[in-house]
Short mmCIF file of C-alpha atoms in Angstrom, two decimals:
data_model
loop_
_atom_site.label_atom_id
_atom_site.label_comp_id
_atom_site.label_asym_id
_atom_site.label_seq_id
_atom_site.Cartn_x
_atom_site.Cartn_y
_atom_site.Cartn_z
CA UNK A 1290 154.47 80.13 120.33
CA UNK A 1291 152.97 82.87 122.49
CA UNK A 1292 155.33 84.57 124.90
CA UNK A 1293 154.56 86.05 128.30
CA UNK A 1294 156.41 87.51 131.23
CA UNK A 1295 155.02 84.73 133.42
CA UNK A 1296 153.08 81.53 132.82
CA UNK A 1297 151.05 80.33 135.81
CA UNK A 1298 150.10 76.64 135.78
CA UNK A 1299 146.85 76.02 137.63
CA UNK A 1300 143.84 78.28 138.21
CA UNK A 1301 143.26 77.43 141.84
CA UNK A 1302 143.45 80.06 144.55
CA UNK A 1303 147.25 79.97 144.67
CA UNK A 1304 147.74 80.39 140.93
CA UNK A 1305 145.08 83.06 140.58
CA UNK A 1306 146.53 84.99 143.51
CA UNK A 1307 150.00 85.00 141.99
CA UNK A 1308 148.65 85.92 138.56
CA UNK A 1309 146.44 88.71 139.89
CA UNK A 1310 149.33 90.33 141.77
CA UNK A 1311 151.66 90.07 138.79
CA UNK A 1312 149.07 91.45 136.37
CA UNK A 1313 148.32 94.31 138.74
CA UNK A 1314 152.01 95.24 138.56
CA UNK A 1315 152.19 95.29 134.79
CA UNK A 1316 153.31 91.77 133.97
CA UNK A 1317 151.87 89.98 130.96
CA UNK A 1318 150.55 86.78 132.49
CA UNK A 1319 148.64 83.76 131.25
CA UNK A 1320 147.07 81.13 133.53
CA UNK A 1321 146.85 77.61 132.09
CA UNK A 1322 144.16 75.41 133.63
CA UNK A 1323 143.44 71.76 132.77
CA UNK A 1324 139.81 71.88 133.89
CA UNK A 1325 136.94 73.71 132.24
CA UNK A 1326 136.59 75.98 135.27
CA UNK A 1327 138.66 77.99 137.73
CA UNK A 1328 138.98 77.19 141.41
CA UNK A 1329 140.95 73.95 141.51
CA UNK A 1330 140.07 72.19 144.75
CA UNK A 1331 137.57 74.91 145.63
CA UNK A 1332 134.54 73.65 143.73
CA UNK A 1333 130.90 74.56 144.43
CA UNK A 1334 128.05 72.64 142.83
CA UNK A 1335 124.56 74.09 142.36
CA UNK A 1336 121.86 71.40 142.25
CA UNK A 1337 118.15 72.05 142.83
CA UNK A 1338 118.93 75.49 144.19
CA UNK A 1339 121.38 74.18 146.81
CA UNK A 1340 125.09 75.03 146.73
CA UNK A 1341 127.40 72.25 147.91
CA UNK A 1342 131.13 72.78 148.38
CA UNK A 1343 132.57 69.46 147.29
CA UNK A 1344 136.10 70.78 147.77
CA UNK A 1345 137.26 73.27 150.38
CA UNK A 1346 134.55 74.43 152.78
CA UNK A 1347 135.95 76.14 155.86
CA UNK A 1348 138.15 79.01 156.81
CA UNK A 1349 139.78 77.54 159.90
CA UNK A 1350 140.14 80.57 162.15
CA UNK A 1351 139.21 84.03 160.93
CA UNK A 1352 141.20 86.13 163.41
CA UNK A 1353 143.84 88.22 161.61
CA UNK A 1354 143.26 86.08 158.52
CA UNK A 1355 143.74 87.87 155.22
CA UNK A 1356 141.71 85.17 153.47
CA UNK A 1357 138.64 86.04 155.53
CA UNK A 1358 139.11 89.74 154.82
CA UNK A 1359 139.34 89.00 151.12
CA UNK A 1360 136.15 86.94 151.11
CA UNK A 1361 134.38 89.86 152.76
CA UNK A 1362 135.71 92.19 150.07
CA UNK A 1363 134.24 89.86 147.44
CA UNK A 1364 130.90 89.98 149.28
CA UNK A 1365 130.92 86.28 150.17
CA UNK A 1366 128.36 85.74 152.94
CA UNK A 1367 129.87 83.71 155.76
CA UNK A 1368 128.17 81.56 158.39
CA UNK A 1369 129.92 80.58 161.62
CA UNK A 1370 130.49 76.82 161.83
CA UNK A 1371 133.29 76.24 164.33
CA UNK A 1372 133.69 72.50 164.27
CA UNK A 1373 135.74 71.90 161.14
CA UNK A 1374 139.02 71.34 162.97
CA UNK A 1375 137.82 68.29 164.88
CA UNK A 1376 137.32 70.17 168.12
CA UNK A 1377 136.15 68.03 171.06
CA UNK A 1378 134.02 70.85 172.46
CA UNK A 1379 133.44 74.59 172.25
CA UNK A 1380 130.28 74.10 170.22
CA UNK A 1381 127.32 71.75 170.85
CA UNK A 1382 128.40 68.19 169.98
CA UNK A 1383 126.38 65.03 170.61
CA UNK A 1384 128.80 62.32 171.76
CA UNK A 1385 127.77 58.66 171.69
CA UNK A 1386 129.64 55.93 173.54
CA UNK A 1387 130.63 52.49 172.27
CA UNK A 1388 127.23 51.14 173.34
CA UNK A 1389 125.41 53.62 171.10
CA UNK A 1390 124.01 55.65 174.01
CA UNK A 1391 124.56 59.39 174.19
CA UNK A 1392 127.04 60.54 176.83
CA UNK A 1393 125.50 62.78 179.46
CA UNK A 1394 127.03 66.20 180.11
CA UNK A 1395 129.20 64.92 182.95
CA UNK A 1396 130.63 62.01 180.96
CA UNK A 1397 131.24 64.21 177.91
CA UNK A 1398 133.05 66.80 180.02
CA UNK A 1399 135.21 64.12 181.64
CA UNK A 1400 136.16 62.77 178.22
CA UNK A 1401 137.14 66.25 177.01
CA UNK A 1402 139.24 66.77 180.14
CA UNK A 1403 141.09 63.54 179.36
CA UNK A 1404 141.73 64.74 175.82
CA UNK A 1405 143.08 68.08 177.00
CA UNK A 1406 145.46 66.39 179.43
CA UNK A 1407 146.84 64.02 176.81
CA UNK A 1408 147.11 66.77 174.23
CA UNK A 1409 149.30 68.80 176.59
CA UNK A 1410 151.64 65.82 176.99
CA UNK A 1411 151.46 65.05 173.27
CA UNK A 1412 152.96 68.43 172.40
CA UNK A 1413 156.00 67.70 174.54
CA UNK A 1414 156.32 64.16 173.16
CA UNK A 1415 156.30 65.43 169.58
CA UNK A 1416 158.90 68.10 170.38
CA UNK A 1417 161.42 65.35 171.22
CA UNK A 1418 160.17 62.69 168.81
CA UNK A 1419 163.04 61.01 166.94
CA UNK A 1420 163.12 61.44 163.18
CA UNK A 1421 160.99 58.82 161.49
CA UNK A 1422 158.36 58.71 164.24
CA UNK A 1423 154.72 58.55 163.22
CA UNK A 1424 151.81 60.39 164.77
CA UNK A 1425 150.59 56.99 166.00
CA UNK A 1426 153.90 56.51 167.82
CA UNK A 1427 153.54 59.91 169.46
CA UNK A 1428 149.98 59.14 170.59
CA UNK A 1429 151.07 55.88 172.23
CA UNK A 1430 154.02 57.55 173.97
CA UNK A 1431 151.78 60.31 175.32
CA UNK A 1432 149.17 57.86 176.61
CA UNK A 1433 151.87 55.82 178.31
CA UNK A 1434 152.33 58.76 180.70
CA UNK A 1435 148.88 58.11 182.19
CA UNK A 1436 147.94 55.31 184.54
CA UNK A 1437 144.52 54.75 183.01
CA UNK A 1438 142.53 51.60 182.47
CA UNK A 1439 142.41 50.17 178.96
CA UNK A 1440 138.93 51.46 178.12
CA UNK A 1441 139.66 55.05 179.17
CA UNK A 1442 142.88 55.16 177.17
CA UNK A 1443 141.19 53.54 174.16
CA UNK A 1444 138.60 56.31 173.91
CA UNK A 1445 141.26 59.03 173.86
CA UNK A 1446 143.49 57.06 171.48
CA UNK A 1447 140.71 56.61 168.94
CA UNK A 1448 139.79 60.30 169.08
CA UNK A 1449 143.39 61.33 168.41
CA UNK A 1450 143.69 58.81 165.59
CA UNK A 1451 140.42 60.01 164.06
CA UNK A 1452 141.69 63.56 164.34
CA UNK A 1453 144.71 62.66 162.20
CA UNK A 1454 142.42 61.01 159.66
CA UNK A 1455 139.93 63.85 159.50
CA UNK A 1456 142.50 66.63 159.51
CA UNK A 1457 144.89 65.06 157.00
CA UNK A 1458 143.06 62.15 155.41
CA UNK A 1459 145.63 59.55 156.40
CA UNK A 1460 146.08 56.88 159.06
CA UNK A 1461 148.14 58.00 162.05
CA UNK A 1462 150.80 55.39 161.19
CA UNK A 1463 151.46 57.11 157.85
CA UNK A 1464 151.53 60.69 159.17
CA UNK A 1465 154.79 62.03 160.54
CA UNK A 1466 154.78 62.86 164.24
CA UNK A 1467 155.05 66.52 163.25
CA UNK A 1468 152.20 66.24 160.76
CA UNK A 1469 149.75 68.13 162.98
CA UNK A 1470 152.17 70.74 164.32
CA UNK A 1471 150.20 73.39 162.43
CA UNK A 1472 146.87 72.33 163.92
CA UNK A 1473 146.06 75.64 165.63
CA UNK A 1474 142.88 77.60 164.97
CA UNK A 1475 142.61 81.25 166.00
CA UNK A 1476 139.04 82.49 166.18
CA UNK A 1477 135.78 81.20 164.77
CA UNK A 1478 135.52 79.05 161.67
CA UNK A 1479 133.19 79.98 158.83
CA UNK A 1480 131.64 78.40 155.73
CA UNK A 1481 130.00 79.99 152.70
CA UNK A 1482 126.36 79.30 151.76
CA UNK A 1483 126.89 80.82 148.32
CA UNK A 1484 129.90 78.62 147.56
CA UNK A 1485 133.61 78.95 148.31
CA UNK A 1486 134.54 79.09 144.64
CA UNK A 1487 133.24 82.66 144.45
CA UNK A 1488 136.70 83.60 145.69
CA UNK A 1489 138.42 82.01 142.70
CA UNK A 1490 135.93 83.52 140.27
CA UNK A 1491 136.55 86.93 141.78
CA UNK A 1492 140.32 86.57 141.57
CA UNK A 1493 140.09 85.38 137.96
CA UNK A 1494 138.23 88.45 136.70
CA UNK A 1495 140.13 90.23 133.89
CA UNK A 1496 142.93 87.65 133.95
CA UNK A 1497 143.94 85.71 130.84
CA UNK A 1498 142.88 82.22 131.92
CA UNK A 1499 143.05 79.44 129.34
CA UNK A 1500 140.90 76.50 130.48
CA UNK A 1501 141.19 73.05 128.91
CA UNK A 1502 144.98 73.36 128.76
CA UNK A 1503 146.52 70.21 130.25
CA UNK A 1504 150.20 70.86 130.96
CA UNK A 1505 152.45 67.89 130.34
CA UNK A 1506 155.94 69.39 130.39
CA UNK A 1507 157.64 72.39 131.98
CA UNK A 1508 161.06 73.05 130.48
CA UNK A 1509 163.15 75.55 132.43
CA UNK A 1510 166.66 76.94 132.38
CA UNK A 1511 168.46 80.07 133.47
CA UNK A 1512 167.21 81.75 130.29
CA UNK A 1513 163.48 81.13 130.83
CA UNK A 1514 160.76 78.52 130.55
CA UNK A 1515 158.56 76.75 128.03
CA UNK A 1516 155.28 75.19 129.10
CA UNK A 1517 153.83 72.53 126.81
CA UNK A 1518 150.13 71.68 126.69
CA UNK A 1519 147.84 69.70 124.44
CA UNK A 1520 146.78 73.06 122.97
CA UNK A 1521 150.30 74.25 122.19
CA UNK A 1522 153.38 75.65 123.92
CA UNK A 1523 153.90 78.91 125.81
CA UNK A 1524 157.21 80.67 126.45
CA UNK A 1525 157.96 82.97 129.37
CA UNK A 1526 160.71 84.50 131.44
CA UNK A 1527 159.43 82.48 134.38
CA UNK A 1528 156.77 79.97 135.38
CA UNK A 1529 154.76 79.53 138.58
CA UNK A 1530 153.53 75.94 139.02
CA UNK A 1531 150.62 75.58 141.46
CA UNK A 1532 149.30 72.10 140.72
CA UNK A 1533 148.73 69.69 143.66
CA UNK A 1534 151.50 67.45 144.96
CA UNK A 1535 149.77 64.46 143.37
CA UNK A 1536 150.19 66.03 139.94
CA UNK A 1537 153.75 67.20 140.64
CA UNK A 1538 154.69 63.58 141.33
CA UNK A 1539 152.77 62.07 138.41
CA UNK A 1540 154.62 60.53 135.46
CA UNK A 1541 152.64 62.58 132.95
CA UNK A 1542 153.75 65.90 134.46
CA UNK A 1543 157.41 66.39 133.57
CA UNK A 1544 159.96 68.94 134.69
CA UNK A 1545 162.83 69.26 132.23
CA UNK A 1546 165.38 69.14 133.74
CA UNK A 1547 164.01 67.26 136.77
CA UNK A 1548 163.73 69.10 140.05
CA UNK A 1549 167.11 69.16 141.83
CA UNK A 1550 167.73 68.58 145.50
CA UNK A 1551 166.76 69.78 148.01
CA UNK A 1552 163.49 70.57 146.22
CA UNK A 1553 163.13 67.02 144.88
CA UNK A 1554 163.71 65.54 148.33
CA UNK A 1555 161.15 67.89 149.85
CA UNK A 1556 158.57 66.80 147.27
CA UNK A 1557 159.35 63.14 148.01
CA UNK A 1558 158.41 63.70 151.66
CA UNK A 1559 154.91 64.94 150.81
CA UNK A 1560 152.05 62.70 149.74
CA UNK A 1561 148.45 63.25 148.66
CA UNK A 1562 145.82 62.01 151.06
CA UNK A 1563 142.61 59.99 150.78
CA UNK A 1564 139.78 62.22 151.93
CA UNK A 1565 136.28 62.30 150.47
CA UNK A 1566 133.06 64.00 151.51
CA UNK A 1567 129.77 62.14 151.79
CA UNK A 1568 126.66 64.35 151.76
CA UNK A 1569 123.32 62.81 152.72
CA UNK A 1570 120.13 64.86 152.32
CA UNK A 1571 117.06 63.56 154.12
CA UNK A 1572 113.33 64.33 153.93
CA UNK A 1573 113.34 65.23 157.62
CA UNK A 1574 115.73 65.55 160.56
CA UNK A 1575 115.99 62.45 162.78
CA UNK A 1576 119.15 63.43 164.67
CA UNK A 1577 119.80 65.60 167.69
CA UNK A 1578 118.54 69.17 167.37
CA UNK A 1579 120.77 72.19 167.99
CA UNK A 1580 124.10 70.41 167.60
CA UNK A 1581 126.94 71.16 165.24
CA UNK A 1582 128.17 67.59 165.09
CA UNK A 1583 127.45 64.00 166.12
CA UNK A 1584 130.34 61.79 167.21
CA UNK A 1585 130.41 58.06 167.88
CA UNK A 1586 132.98 56.13 169.94
CA UNK A 1587 134.05 52.51 169.93
CA UNK A 1588 134.90 49.76 167.41
CA UNK A 1589 131.74 50.44 165.40
CA UNK A 1590 133.03 53.95 164.73
CA UNK A 1591 136.19 52.77 162.97
CA UNK A 1592 135.09 54.34 159.67
CA UNK A 1593 132.04 56.52 160.25
CA UNK A 1594 132.43 58.37 163.52
CA UNK A 1595 131.54 62.02 162.87
CA UNK A 1596 128.60 63.70 161.17
CA UNK A 1597 128.14 67.43 160.68
CA UNK A 1598 124.73 69.07 160.49
CA UNK A 1599 124.54 71.22 157.34
CA UNK A 1600 120.81 71.86 157.61
CA UNK A 1601 121.15 75.58 158.21
CA UNK A 1602 123.72 75.91 155.46
CA UNK A 1603 121.79 73.92 152.83
CA UNK A 1604 118.25 74.81 153.85
CA UNK A 1605 117.34 71.10 153.96
CA UNK A 1606 118.09 68.31 156.49
CA UNK A 1607 121.63 67.34 155.51
CA UNK A 1608 124.47 65.46 157.18
CA UNK A 1609 128.09 65.51 156.06
CA UNK A 1610 130.56 62.79 156.97
CA UNK A 1611 134.04 62.00 155.68
CA UNK A 1612 135.65 58.93 154.22
CA UNK A 1613 139.06 59.76 155.64
CA UNK A 1614 142.28 57.80 155.37
CA UNK A 1615 141.64 54.06 155.79
CA UNK A 1616 137.89 54.31 155.11
CA UNK A 1617 138.48 56.29 151.93
CA UNK A 1618 141.03 53.77 150.68
CA UNK A 1619 138.76 50.82 151.51
CA UNK A 1620 135.71 52.33 149.80
CA UNK A 1621 137.45 53.92 146.81
CA UNK A 1622 135.95 51.36 144.41
CA UNK A 1623 132.49 51.39 146.00
CA UNK A 1624 129.55 53.08 144.35
CA UNK A 1625 127.73 55.97 146.00
CA UNK A 1626 124.82 53.76 147.07
CA UNK A 1627 127.12 51.23 148.71
CA UNK A 1628 128.94 53.96 150.64
CA UNK A 1629 125.64 55.52 151.69
CA UNK A 1630 124.36 52.15 152.93
CA UNK A 1631 127.45 51.73 155.09
CA UNK A 1632 127.04 55.21 156.57
CA UNK A 1633 123.32 54.65 157.21
CA UNK A 1634 124.03 51.38 159.00
CA UNK A 1635 126.25 53.27 161.43
CA UNK A 1636 123.64 55.96 161.97
CA UNK A 1637 120.98 53.30 162.66
CA UNK A 1638 123.13 51.91 165.46
CA UNK A 1639 122.54 55.27 167.17
CA UNK A 1640 119.08 56.37 166.02
CA UNK A 1641 117.48 53.06 165.09
CA UNK A 1642 114.41 53.01 162.84
CA UNK A 1643 114.18 56.83 162.93
CA UNK A 1644 116.88 56.90 160.22
CA UNK A 1645 115.16 57.33 156.87
CA UNK A 1646 116.60 56.75 153.44
CA UNK A 1647 118.24 59.88 152.02
CA UNK A 1648 116.69 61.83 149.18
CA UNK A 1649 120.10 62.41 147.64
CA UNK A 1650 123.68 61.25 148.10
CA UNK A 1651 126.83 63.00 146.87
CA UNK A 1652 130.26 61.40 147.27
CA UNK A 1653 133.38 63.22 146.13
CA UNK A 1654 136.16 61.45 144.21
CA UNK A 1655 139.24 63.64 144.52
CA UNK A 1656 141.66 60.69 144.62
CA UNK A 1657 140.60 59.57 141.13
CA UNK A 1658 140.60 63.14 139.74
CA UNK A 1659 143.60 63.29 137.36
CA UNK A 1660 144.09 67.00 138.10
CA UNK A 1661 144.19 66.52 141.89
CA UNK A 1662 144.99 62.85 142.72
CA UNK A 1663 143.86 63.45 146.29
CA UNK A 1664 142.35 66.23 148.36
CA UNK A 1665 145.51 67.79 149.83
CA UNK A 1666 149.03 66.90 150.92
CA UNK A 1667 150.34 65.50 154.19
CA UNK A 1668 153.78 65.06 155.74
CA UNK A 1669 154.82 61.42 155.32
CA UNK A 1670 156.77 59.65 158.08
CA UNK A 1671 160.38 60.77 157.97
CA UNK A 1672 159.68 64.05 156.22
CA UNK A 1673 160.42 67.37 157.90
CA UNK A 1674 158.03 70.30 158.47
CA UNK A 1675 160.44 72.58 156.62
CA UNK A 1676 159.93 70.46 153.48
CA UNK A 1677 156.82 72.55 152.82
CA UNK A 1678 158.89 75.70 152.43
CA UNK A 1679 161.81 73.99 150.70
CA UNK A 1680 159.45 72.85 147.94
CA UNK A 1681 158.86 76.52 147.10
CA UNK A 1682 162.57 77.33 146.60
CA UNK A 1683 162.95 79.36 143.36
CA UNK A 1684 165.03 77.58 140.72
CA UNK A 1685 167.00 78.83 137.73
CA UNK A 1686 168.06 82.29 136.69
CA UNK A 1687 171.29 84.22 137.05
CA UNK A 1688 172.68 85.15 140.45
CA UNK A 1689 170.50 87.80 142.03
CA UNK A 1690 167.53 87.08 139.77
CA UNK A 1691 164.10 86.16 141.20
CA UNK A 1692 164.35 82.68 139.70
CA UNK A 1693 162.71 81.06 136.69
CA UNK A 1694 160.73 78.18 138.21
CA UNK A 1695 158.52 78.78 141.24
CA UNK A 1696 156.32 76.15 142.91
CA UNK A 1697 153.37 77.34 145.00
CA UNK A 1698 150.19 75.89 146.48
CA UNK A 1699 148.83 74.73 149.82
CA UNK A 1700 151.59 72.15 150.27
CA UNK A 1701 154.32 74.82 150.11
CA UNK A 1702 153.16 76.90 153.08
CA UNK A 1703 154.40 75.51 156.40
CA UNK A 1704 152.36 77.62 158.82
CA UNK A 1705 148.94 76.35 157.76
CA UNK A 1706 149.28 73.78 154.94
CA UNK A 1707 146.32 71.90 153.46
CA UNK A 1708 144.13 75.02 153.53
CA UNK A 1709 142.92 77.75 151.19
CA UNK A 1710 144.71 80.18 153.48
CA UNK A 1711 147.99 78.41 152.64
CA UNK A 1712 147.19 78.52 148.93
CA UNK A 1713 146.51 82.26 149.10
CA UNK A 1714 149.67 83.10 151.02
CA UNK A 1715 151.87 80.88 148.85
CA UNK A 1716 150.57 82.60 145.72
CA UNK A 1717 151.44 85.98 147.16
CA UNK A 1718 154.91 84.76 148.14
CA UNK A 1719 155.64 83.64 144.58
CA UNK A 1720 154.54 87.03 143.23
CA UNK A 1721 156.61 88.86 145.86
CA UNK A 1722 159.71 86.93 144.86
CA UNK A 1723 159.19 87.68 141.19
CA UNK A 1724 158.43 91.36 141.75
CA UNK A 1725 161.01 91.71 144.54
CA UNK A 1726 158.64 93.69 146.73
CA UNK A 1727 156.14 93.20 149.53
CA UNK A 1728 152.53 92.92 148.45
CA UNK A 1729 149.29 93.73 150.24
CA UNK A 1730 146.24 91.48 149.87
CA UNK A 1731 144.13 94.64 149.71
CA UNK A 1732 145.37 94.96 146.12
CA UNK A 1733 143.30 91.91 145.19
CA UNK A 1734 140.00 93.29 146.42
CA UNK A 1735 137.40 94.74 144.04
CA UNK A 1736 137.68 98.49 143.52
CA UNK A 1737 134.50 99.10 145.53
CA UNK A 1738 134.54 96.85 148.64
CA UNK A 1739 131.17 95.27 149.29
CA UNK A 1740 129.30 94.87 152.55
CA UNK A 1741 130.84 92.76 155.28
CA UNK A 1742 129.95 89.12 155.79
CA UNK A 1743 127.43 88.16 158.43
#
């Protein structure tokens, strides 16, 4: 049995960040990864010369964001695409009403004004929401403050419900009222034409990463830890587990002894979502020019309501939409062609016969991925926002020690969960606790910083 100072489980951004910091400070570290690649839920595919991020895509807000600074240090070219947080405006968006006709500028502005007014009330409603309230409950309570006709309220309600679905991949009834408390974006958003997984590959350089190692059991005690895989067992003074919540809760991933409270209770309050990307590449553009996104209102937009124009990013006419929450659950057993046909039917309600058949279709399947079991975690009804941080409580070790078992990952960072930013910061936090010192992200950058992103 090989022995290390620290075993890190999972070679996503969180695990690689923790491992890189620890290795930089003299620890003997091994990273065990079930897949045949690094990156976890950052995954970039190269097909016919086009890079497609089938996992994480955006940095949601680059102002004072260490993640953005790190991507620049790794020479990852960035392109501004500020529409990934379901903004109602701020960038050109083509809005279509329930009748399929595009809203004129005046109607679109009035709709956005309604949204802003309800959002301001919604914040106050959520602040006093009783425990066990859902985001759907909060929406209804906020709208009840306005003396609007049914149609006007319905348009705002559906936008807010779609926002919950697109931000967290879950129906508003299943998301806790506080589930979008973190939904604040500071600064522009960016995406990466060369692929987001360049970050993980950069972090993994010179680390001891063992791919194809599926971890089934993590045994821990005050004396240390043993991590068992199909390729053998590894012993260490401590272990950092960075697998997704869906894997943490799976029967074939065992903690021995089981996680104690309050960590176990915090994990119980988090669930993996249903959120898949649908990429459609067309021979030519048939949609509105010079827009970031297309949005549809009304009953026909129950599933497919938002499309994002990736033409500039991909160099070919491409639309991205999301199967999010209810639509992802309903179509989980559908084939790619069946999903594409459903999406195209919605587009034809707007653009008619101008909609051509796509040249290629790519649908992600994160829910059925055994090493993810969903795209990212959300706060289930009745859970508390602090459950994110409680899940990362160090366990084991003598009094005054840094702990033996550490859990990290996007779900353990309360300020901005469900993002690569959260994964990065949670990985640093685990390393800081083990090393008992503050750490600077500049330590992770290549020795010779490259040119800045554009």
